[in-house]
Tab-separated table of C-alpha atoms in Angstrom:
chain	number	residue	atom	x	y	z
A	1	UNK	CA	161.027	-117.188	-15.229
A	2	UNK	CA	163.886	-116.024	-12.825
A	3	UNK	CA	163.472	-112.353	-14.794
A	4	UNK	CA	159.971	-112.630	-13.532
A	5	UNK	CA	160.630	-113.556	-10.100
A	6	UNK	CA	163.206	-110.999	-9.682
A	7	UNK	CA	161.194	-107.977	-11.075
A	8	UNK	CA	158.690	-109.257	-8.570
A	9	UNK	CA	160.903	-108.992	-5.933
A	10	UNK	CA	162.101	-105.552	-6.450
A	11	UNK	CA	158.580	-104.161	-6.994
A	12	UNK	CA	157.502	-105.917	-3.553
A	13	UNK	CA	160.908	-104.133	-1.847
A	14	UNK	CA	159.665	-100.718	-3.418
A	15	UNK	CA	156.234	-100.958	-2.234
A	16	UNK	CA	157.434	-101.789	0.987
A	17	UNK	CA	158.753	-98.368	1.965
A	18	UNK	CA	155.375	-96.549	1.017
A	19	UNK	CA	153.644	-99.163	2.595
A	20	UNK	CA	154.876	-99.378	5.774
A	21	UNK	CA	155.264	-95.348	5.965
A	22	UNK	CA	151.681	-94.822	5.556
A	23	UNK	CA	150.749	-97.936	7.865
A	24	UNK	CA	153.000	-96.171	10.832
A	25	UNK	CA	150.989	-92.950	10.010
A	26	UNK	CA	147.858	-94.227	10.129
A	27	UNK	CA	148.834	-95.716	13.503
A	28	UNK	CA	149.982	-92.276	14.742
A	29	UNK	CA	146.590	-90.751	13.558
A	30	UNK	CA	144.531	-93.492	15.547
A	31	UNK	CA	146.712	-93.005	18.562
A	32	UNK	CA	146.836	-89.308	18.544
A	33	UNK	CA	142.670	-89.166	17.994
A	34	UNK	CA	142.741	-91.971	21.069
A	35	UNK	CA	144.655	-89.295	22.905
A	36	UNK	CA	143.061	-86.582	22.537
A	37	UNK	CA	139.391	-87.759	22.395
A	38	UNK	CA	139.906	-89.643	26.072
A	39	UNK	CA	141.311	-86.438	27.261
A	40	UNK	CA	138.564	-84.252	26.205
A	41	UNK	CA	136.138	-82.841	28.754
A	42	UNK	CA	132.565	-83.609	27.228
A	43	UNK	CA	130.113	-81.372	27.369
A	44	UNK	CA	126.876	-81.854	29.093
A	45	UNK	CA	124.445	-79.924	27.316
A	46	UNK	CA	120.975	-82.208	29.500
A	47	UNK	CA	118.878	-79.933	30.842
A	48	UNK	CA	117.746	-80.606	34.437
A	49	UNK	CA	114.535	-82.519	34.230
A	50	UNK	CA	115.277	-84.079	30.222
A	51	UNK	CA	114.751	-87.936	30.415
A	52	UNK	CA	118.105	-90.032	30.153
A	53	UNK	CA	118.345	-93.278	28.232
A	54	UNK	CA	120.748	-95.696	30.342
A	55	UNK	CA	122.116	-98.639	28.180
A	56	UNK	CA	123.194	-102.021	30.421
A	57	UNK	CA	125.755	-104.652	28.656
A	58	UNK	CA	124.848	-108.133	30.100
A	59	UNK	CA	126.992	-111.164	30.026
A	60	UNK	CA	126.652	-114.695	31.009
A	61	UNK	CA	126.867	-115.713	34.625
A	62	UNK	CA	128.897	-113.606	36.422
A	63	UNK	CA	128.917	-110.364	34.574
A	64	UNK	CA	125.473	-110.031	34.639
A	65	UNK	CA	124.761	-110.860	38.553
A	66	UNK	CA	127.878	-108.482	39.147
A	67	UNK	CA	126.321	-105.807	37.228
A	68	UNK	CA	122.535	-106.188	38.798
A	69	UNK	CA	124.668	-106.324	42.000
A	70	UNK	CA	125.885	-103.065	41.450
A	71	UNK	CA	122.775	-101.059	40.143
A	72	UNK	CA	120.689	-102.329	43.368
A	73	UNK	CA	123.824	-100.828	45.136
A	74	UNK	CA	124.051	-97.424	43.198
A	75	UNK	CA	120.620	-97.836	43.795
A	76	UNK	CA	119.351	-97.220	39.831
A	77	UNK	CA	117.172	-94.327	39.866
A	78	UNK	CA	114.705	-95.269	37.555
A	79	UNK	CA	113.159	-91.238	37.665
A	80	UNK	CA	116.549	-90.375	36.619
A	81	UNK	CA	117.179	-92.804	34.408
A	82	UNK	CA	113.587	-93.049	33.120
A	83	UNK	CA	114.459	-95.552	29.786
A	84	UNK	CA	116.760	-98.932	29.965
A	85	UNK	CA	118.237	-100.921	27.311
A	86	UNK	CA	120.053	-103.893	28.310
A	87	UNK	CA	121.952	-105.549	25.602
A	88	UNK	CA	122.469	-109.063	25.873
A	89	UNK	CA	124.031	-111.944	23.369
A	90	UNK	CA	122.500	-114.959	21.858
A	91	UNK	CA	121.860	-117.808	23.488
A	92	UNK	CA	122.042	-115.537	26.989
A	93	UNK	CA	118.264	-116.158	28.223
A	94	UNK	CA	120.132	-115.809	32.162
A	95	UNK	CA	120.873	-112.454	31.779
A	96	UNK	CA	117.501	-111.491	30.088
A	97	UNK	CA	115.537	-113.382	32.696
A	98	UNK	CA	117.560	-111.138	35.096
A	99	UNK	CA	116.839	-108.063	33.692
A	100	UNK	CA	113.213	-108.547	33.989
A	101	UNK	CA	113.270	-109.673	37.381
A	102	UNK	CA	115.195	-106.435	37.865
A	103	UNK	CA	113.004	-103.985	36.269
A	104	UNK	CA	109.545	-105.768	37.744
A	105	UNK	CA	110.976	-106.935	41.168
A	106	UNK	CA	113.656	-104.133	42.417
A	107	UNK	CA	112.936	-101.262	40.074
A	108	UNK	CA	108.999	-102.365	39.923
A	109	UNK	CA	108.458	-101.001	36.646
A	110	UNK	CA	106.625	-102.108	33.110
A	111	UNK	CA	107.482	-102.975	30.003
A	112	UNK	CA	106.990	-100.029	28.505
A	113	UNK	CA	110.201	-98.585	30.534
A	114	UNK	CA	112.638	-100.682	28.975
A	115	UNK	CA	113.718	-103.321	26.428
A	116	UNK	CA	116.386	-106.170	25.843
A	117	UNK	CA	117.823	-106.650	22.694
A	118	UNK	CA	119.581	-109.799	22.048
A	119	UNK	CA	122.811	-109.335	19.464
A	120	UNK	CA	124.733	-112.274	17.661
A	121	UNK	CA	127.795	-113.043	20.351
A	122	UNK	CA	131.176	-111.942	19.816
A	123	UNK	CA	132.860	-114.877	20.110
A	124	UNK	CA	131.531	-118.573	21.430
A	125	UNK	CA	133.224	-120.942	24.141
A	126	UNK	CA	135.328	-123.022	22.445
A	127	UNK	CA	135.198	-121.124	19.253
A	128	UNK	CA	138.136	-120.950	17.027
A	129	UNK	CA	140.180	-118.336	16.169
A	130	UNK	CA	140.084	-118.224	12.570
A	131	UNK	CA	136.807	-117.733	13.191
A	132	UNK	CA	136.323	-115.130	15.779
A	133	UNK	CA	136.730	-112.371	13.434
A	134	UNK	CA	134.121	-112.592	11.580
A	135	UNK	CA	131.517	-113.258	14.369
A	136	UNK	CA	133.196	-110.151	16.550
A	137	UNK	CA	132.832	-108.103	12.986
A	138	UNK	CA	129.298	-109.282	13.203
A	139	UNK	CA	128.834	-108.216	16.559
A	140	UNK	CA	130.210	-104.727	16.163
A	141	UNK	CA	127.749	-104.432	13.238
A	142	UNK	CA	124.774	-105.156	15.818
A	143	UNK	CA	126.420	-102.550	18.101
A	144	UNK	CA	126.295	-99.754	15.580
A	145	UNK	CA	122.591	-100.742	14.697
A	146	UNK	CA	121.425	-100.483	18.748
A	147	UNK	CA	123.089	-97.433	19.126
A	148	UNK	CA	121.179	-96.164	16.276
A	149	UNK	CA	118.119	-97.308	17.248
A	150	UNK	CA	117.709	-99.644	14.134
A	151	UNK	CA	118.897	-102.912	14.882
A	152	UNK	CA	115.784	-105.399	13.686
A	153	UNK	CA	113.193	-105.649	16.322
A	154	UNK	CA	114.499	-103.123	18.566
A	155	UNK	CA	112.014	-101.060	20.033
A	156	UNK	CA	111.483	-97.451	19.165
A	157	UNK	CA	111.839	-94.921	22.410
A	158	UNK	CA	109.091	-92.770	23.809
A	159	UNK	CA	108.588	-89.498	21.303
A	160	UNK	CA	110.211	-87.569	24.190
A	161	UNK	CA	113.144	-88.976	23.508
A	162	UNK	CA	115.178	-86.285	20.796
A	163	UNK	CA	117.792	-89.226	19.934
A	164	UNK	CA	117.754	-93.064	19.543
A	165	UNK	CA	121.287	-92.793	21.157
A	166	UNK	CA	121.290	-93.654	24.995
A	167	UNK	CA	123.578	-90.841	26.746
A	168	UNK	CA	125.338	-93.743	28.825
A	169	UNK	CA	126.592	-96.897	28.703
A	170	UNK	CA	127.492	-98.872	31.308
A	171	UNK	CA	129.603	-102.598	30.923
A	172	UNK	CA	131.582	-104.966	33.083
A	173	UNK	CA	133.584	-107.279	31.608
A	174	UNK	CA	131.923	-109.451	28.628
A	175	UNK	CA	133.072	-109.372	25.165
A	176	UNK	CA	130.006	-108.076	23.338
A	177	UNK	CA	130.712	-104.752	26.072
A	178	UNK	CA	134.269	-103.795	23.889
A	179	UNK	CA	132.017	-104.009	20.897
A	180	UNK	CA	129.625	-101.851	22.369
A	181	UNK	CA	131.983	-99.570	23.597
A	182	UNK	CA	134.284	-99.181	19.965
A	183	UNK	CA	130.870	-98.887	17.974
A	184	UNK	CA	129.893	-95.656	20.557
A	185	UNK	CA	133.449	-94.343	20.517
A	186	UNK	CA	133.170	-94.496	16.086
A	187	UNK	CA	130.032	-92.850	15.744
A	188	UNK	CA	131.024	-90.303	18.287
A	189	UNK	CA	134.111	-89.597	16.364
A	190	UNK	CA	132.477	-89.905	13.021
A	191	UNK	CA	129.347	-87.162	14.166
A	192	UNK	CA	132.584	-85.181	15.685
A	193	UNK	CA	134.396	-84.803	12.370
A	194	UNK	CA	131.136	-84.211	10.875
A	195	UNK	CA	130.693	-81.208	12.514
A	196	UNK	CA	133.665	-80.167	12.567
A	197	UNK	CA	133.843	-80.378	8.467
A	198	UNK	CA	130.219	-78.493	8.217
A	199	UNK	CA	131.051	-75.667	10.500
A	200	UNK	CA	128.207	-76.567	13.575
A	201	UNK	CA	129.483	-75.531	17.024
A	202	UNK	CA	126.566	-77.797	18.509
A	203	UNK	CA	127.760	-79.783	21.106
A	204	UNK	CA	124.751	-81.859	21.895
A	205	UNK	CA	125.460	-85.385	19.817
A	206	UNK	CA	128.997	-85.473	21.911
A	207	UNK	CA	127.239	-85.477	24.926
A	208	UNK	CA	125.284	-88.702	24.200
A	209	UNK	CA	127.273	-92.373	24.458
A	210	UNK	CA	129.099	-91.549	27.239
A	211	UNK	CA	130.541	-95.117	28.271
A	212	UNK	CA	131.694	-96.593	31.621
A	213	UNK	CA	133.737	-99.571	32.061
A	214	UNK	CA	133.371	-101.220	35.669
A	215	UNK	CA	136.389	-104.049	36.000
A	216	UNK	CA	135.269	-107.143	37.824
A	217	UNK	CA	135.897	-107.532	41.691
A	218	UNK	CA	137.126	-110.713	40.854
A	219	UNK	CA	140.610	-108.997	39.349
A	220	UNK	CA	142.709	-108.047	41.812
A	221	UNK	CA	145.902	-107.809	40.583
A	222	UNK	CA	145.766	-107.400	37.079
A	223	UNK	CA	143.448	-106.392	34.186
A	224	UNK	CA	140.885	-108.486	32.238
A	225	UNK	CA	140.953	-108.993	28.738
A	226	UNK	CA	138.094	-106.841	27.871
A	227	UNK	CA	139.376	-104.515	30.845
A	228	UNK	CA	142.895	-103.653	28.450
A	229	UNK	CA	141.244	-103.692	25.316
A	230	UNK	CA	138.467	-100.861	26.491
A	231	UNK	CA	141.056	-98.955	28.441
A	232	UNK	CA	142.266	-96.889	26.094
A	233	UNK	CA	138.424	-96.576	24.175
A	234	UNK	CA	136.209	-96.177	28.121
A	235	UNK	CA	135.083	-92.544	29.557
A	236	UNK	CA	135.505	-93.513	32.843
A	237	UNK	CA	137.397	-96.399	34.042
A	238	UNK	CA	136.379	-98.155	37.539
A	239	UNK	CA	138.180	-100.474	38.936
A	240	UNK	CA	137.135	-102.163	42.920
A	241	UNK	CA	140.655	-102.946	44.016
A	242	UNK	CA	143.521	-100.109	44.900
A	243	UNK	CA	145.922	-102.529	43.612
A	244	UNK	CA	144.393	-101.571	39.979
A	245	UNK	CA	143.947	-97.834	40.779
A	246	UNK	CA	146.246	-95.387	38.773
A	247	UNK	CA	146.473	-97.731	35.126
A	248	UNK	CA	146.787	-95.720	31.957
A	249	UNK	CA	146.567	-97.352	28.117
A	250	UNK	CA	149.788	-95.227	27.324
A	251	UNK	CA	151.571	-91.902	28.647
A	252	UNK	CA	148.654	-89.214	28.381
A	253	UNK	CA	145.600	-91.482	28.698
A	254	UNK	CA	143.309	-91.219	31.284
A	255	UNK	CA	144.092	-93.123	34.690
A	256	UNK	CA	141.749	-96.035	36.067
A	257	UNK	CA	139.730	-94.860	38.875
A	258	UNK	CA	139.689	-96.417	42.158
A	259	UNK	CA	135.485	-96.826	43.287
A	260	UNK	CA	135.407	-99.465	46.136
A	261	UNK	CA	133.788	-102.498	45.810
A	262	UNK	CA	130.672	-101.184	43.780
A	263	UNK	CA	129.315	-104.994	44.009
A	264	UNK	CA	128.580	-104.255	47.764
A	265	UNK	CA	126.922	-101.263	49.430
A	266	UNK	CA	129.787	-99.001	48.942
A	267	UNK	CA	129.211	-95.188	48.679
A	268	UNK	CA	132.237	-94.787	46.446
A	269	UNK	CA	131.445	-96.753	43.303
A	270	UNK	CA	127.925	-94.943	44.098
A	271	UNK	CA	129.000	-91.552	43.869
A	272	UNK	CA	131.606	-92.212	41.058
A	273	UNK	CA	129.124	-94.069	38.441
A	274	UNK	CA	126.275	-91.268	39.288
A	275	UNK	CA	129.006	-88.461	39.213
A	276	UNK	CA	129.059	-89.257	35.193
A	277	UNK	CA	125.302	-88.385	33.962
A	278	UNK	CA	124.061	-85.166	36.026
């Protein structure tokens, strides 16, 4: 028995050093492709009068008044953004009350100009976590299947459409938005490398999924949750305080951009949210 144990021992000891040598390389690979991916300038390949497919992450309460807040402040160009998903979790029916009222009351448009998909949540109040895992795992699964225009009951887009992908994504805050957010930044990289390994110099799947990450006014001083898990992952990062201005994930990343308080007729969030799809 002590044999046993002891041969046990040293095999675990020389697995070990493998182990944790490819471990700290596969962290340097996913921080290097972080790097250089957040850095890259992405093309814009849209020609001047091609529709644009604007995808809205809503949460409960106040992520989802901020964010309505801001797009009558922008204001949302529905000519220029002529189709609208807004993503919102189970259980929500605030948000996707609010997005109605939006489209029919501010934006005065039909039904046949946008949708709402409703996705399992990331993780409940109160929920535990051993258990938030599995329901975040689910939620990132929903994620992929929007972006690809399959998830179950999702509506397909007008035929003049060339992609189920929207070309940008905008979220504030909620935890279903980092899902949204990592799914856009995997398929990005997966289509990428896909490319890359076949030879195509097309550029036009990178220019789609473009995501922006708007920090709530309500942090002044310091990040929120979802705001330092997306910063290293968001295209453009706004935040509404100075005090928040000049952030980076790591040495190299991009820098969090100072846009005003883009909850309130401000100009500056305007120009910097409509500065990212031309």
């Amino acid at each position: 028995m002590a044999s046993t144990l002891w041969l046990l021992w040293r095999l675990f000891w020389q697995l070990l050093g493998p182990i944790t040598t490819f471990a700290f390389l596969v962290v340097v690979v996913i921080v290097a492709s972080l790097a250089y991916s957040h850095n890259a300038t992405i093309p814009r390949v849209r020609r001047k009068n091609q529709p644009v497919h604007l995808l809205l992450v809503l949460g409960s309460g106040g992520h989802t008044a901020e964010m309505f807040s801001m797009m009558k402040n922008i204001p949302l160009d529905p000519t220029h953004y002529t189709y609208r998903t807004y993503v919102v979790s189970s259980g929500d029916d605030f948000s996707a009350k609010k997005a109605k009222e939006f489209e029919s009351g501010f934006l005065k448009k039909g039904e046949s100009d946008y949708a709402i998909v409703t996705i399992p949540r990331a993780r409940r109040v109160h929920q535990s976590y051993w258990t938030t895992p599995l329901s975040t795992f689910q939620c990132l699964w929903a994620c992929f299947d929007v972006l690809l225009g399959r998830y179950p009951g999702q509506v397909r887009l007008p035929m003049n459409y060339l992609s189920p992908q929207p070309d940008l994504i905008i979220t504030n805050g909620p935890a279903v938005g980092f899902c949204i957010v990592l799914a856009a930044k995997m398929i990005r990289f997966y289509e990428s490398v896909s490319r890359w390994m076949c030879g195509s110099s097309s550029t036009q799947a990178v220019s789609r999924l473009r995501t922006i990450f708007v920090e709530s006014w309500a942090r002044v001083n310091g990040l929120s949750t979802t705001g330092v898990l997306l910063l290293p992952l968001a295209d453009v990062f706004l935040v509404q305080w100075r005090s928040l201005a000049g952030r980076r994930a790591w040495p190299g990343m991009k820098q969090t951009q100072y846009a005003g308080a883009a909850v309130l007729p401000n100009p500056e969030g305007k120009e910097h949210i409509k500065g990212v799809q031309s």
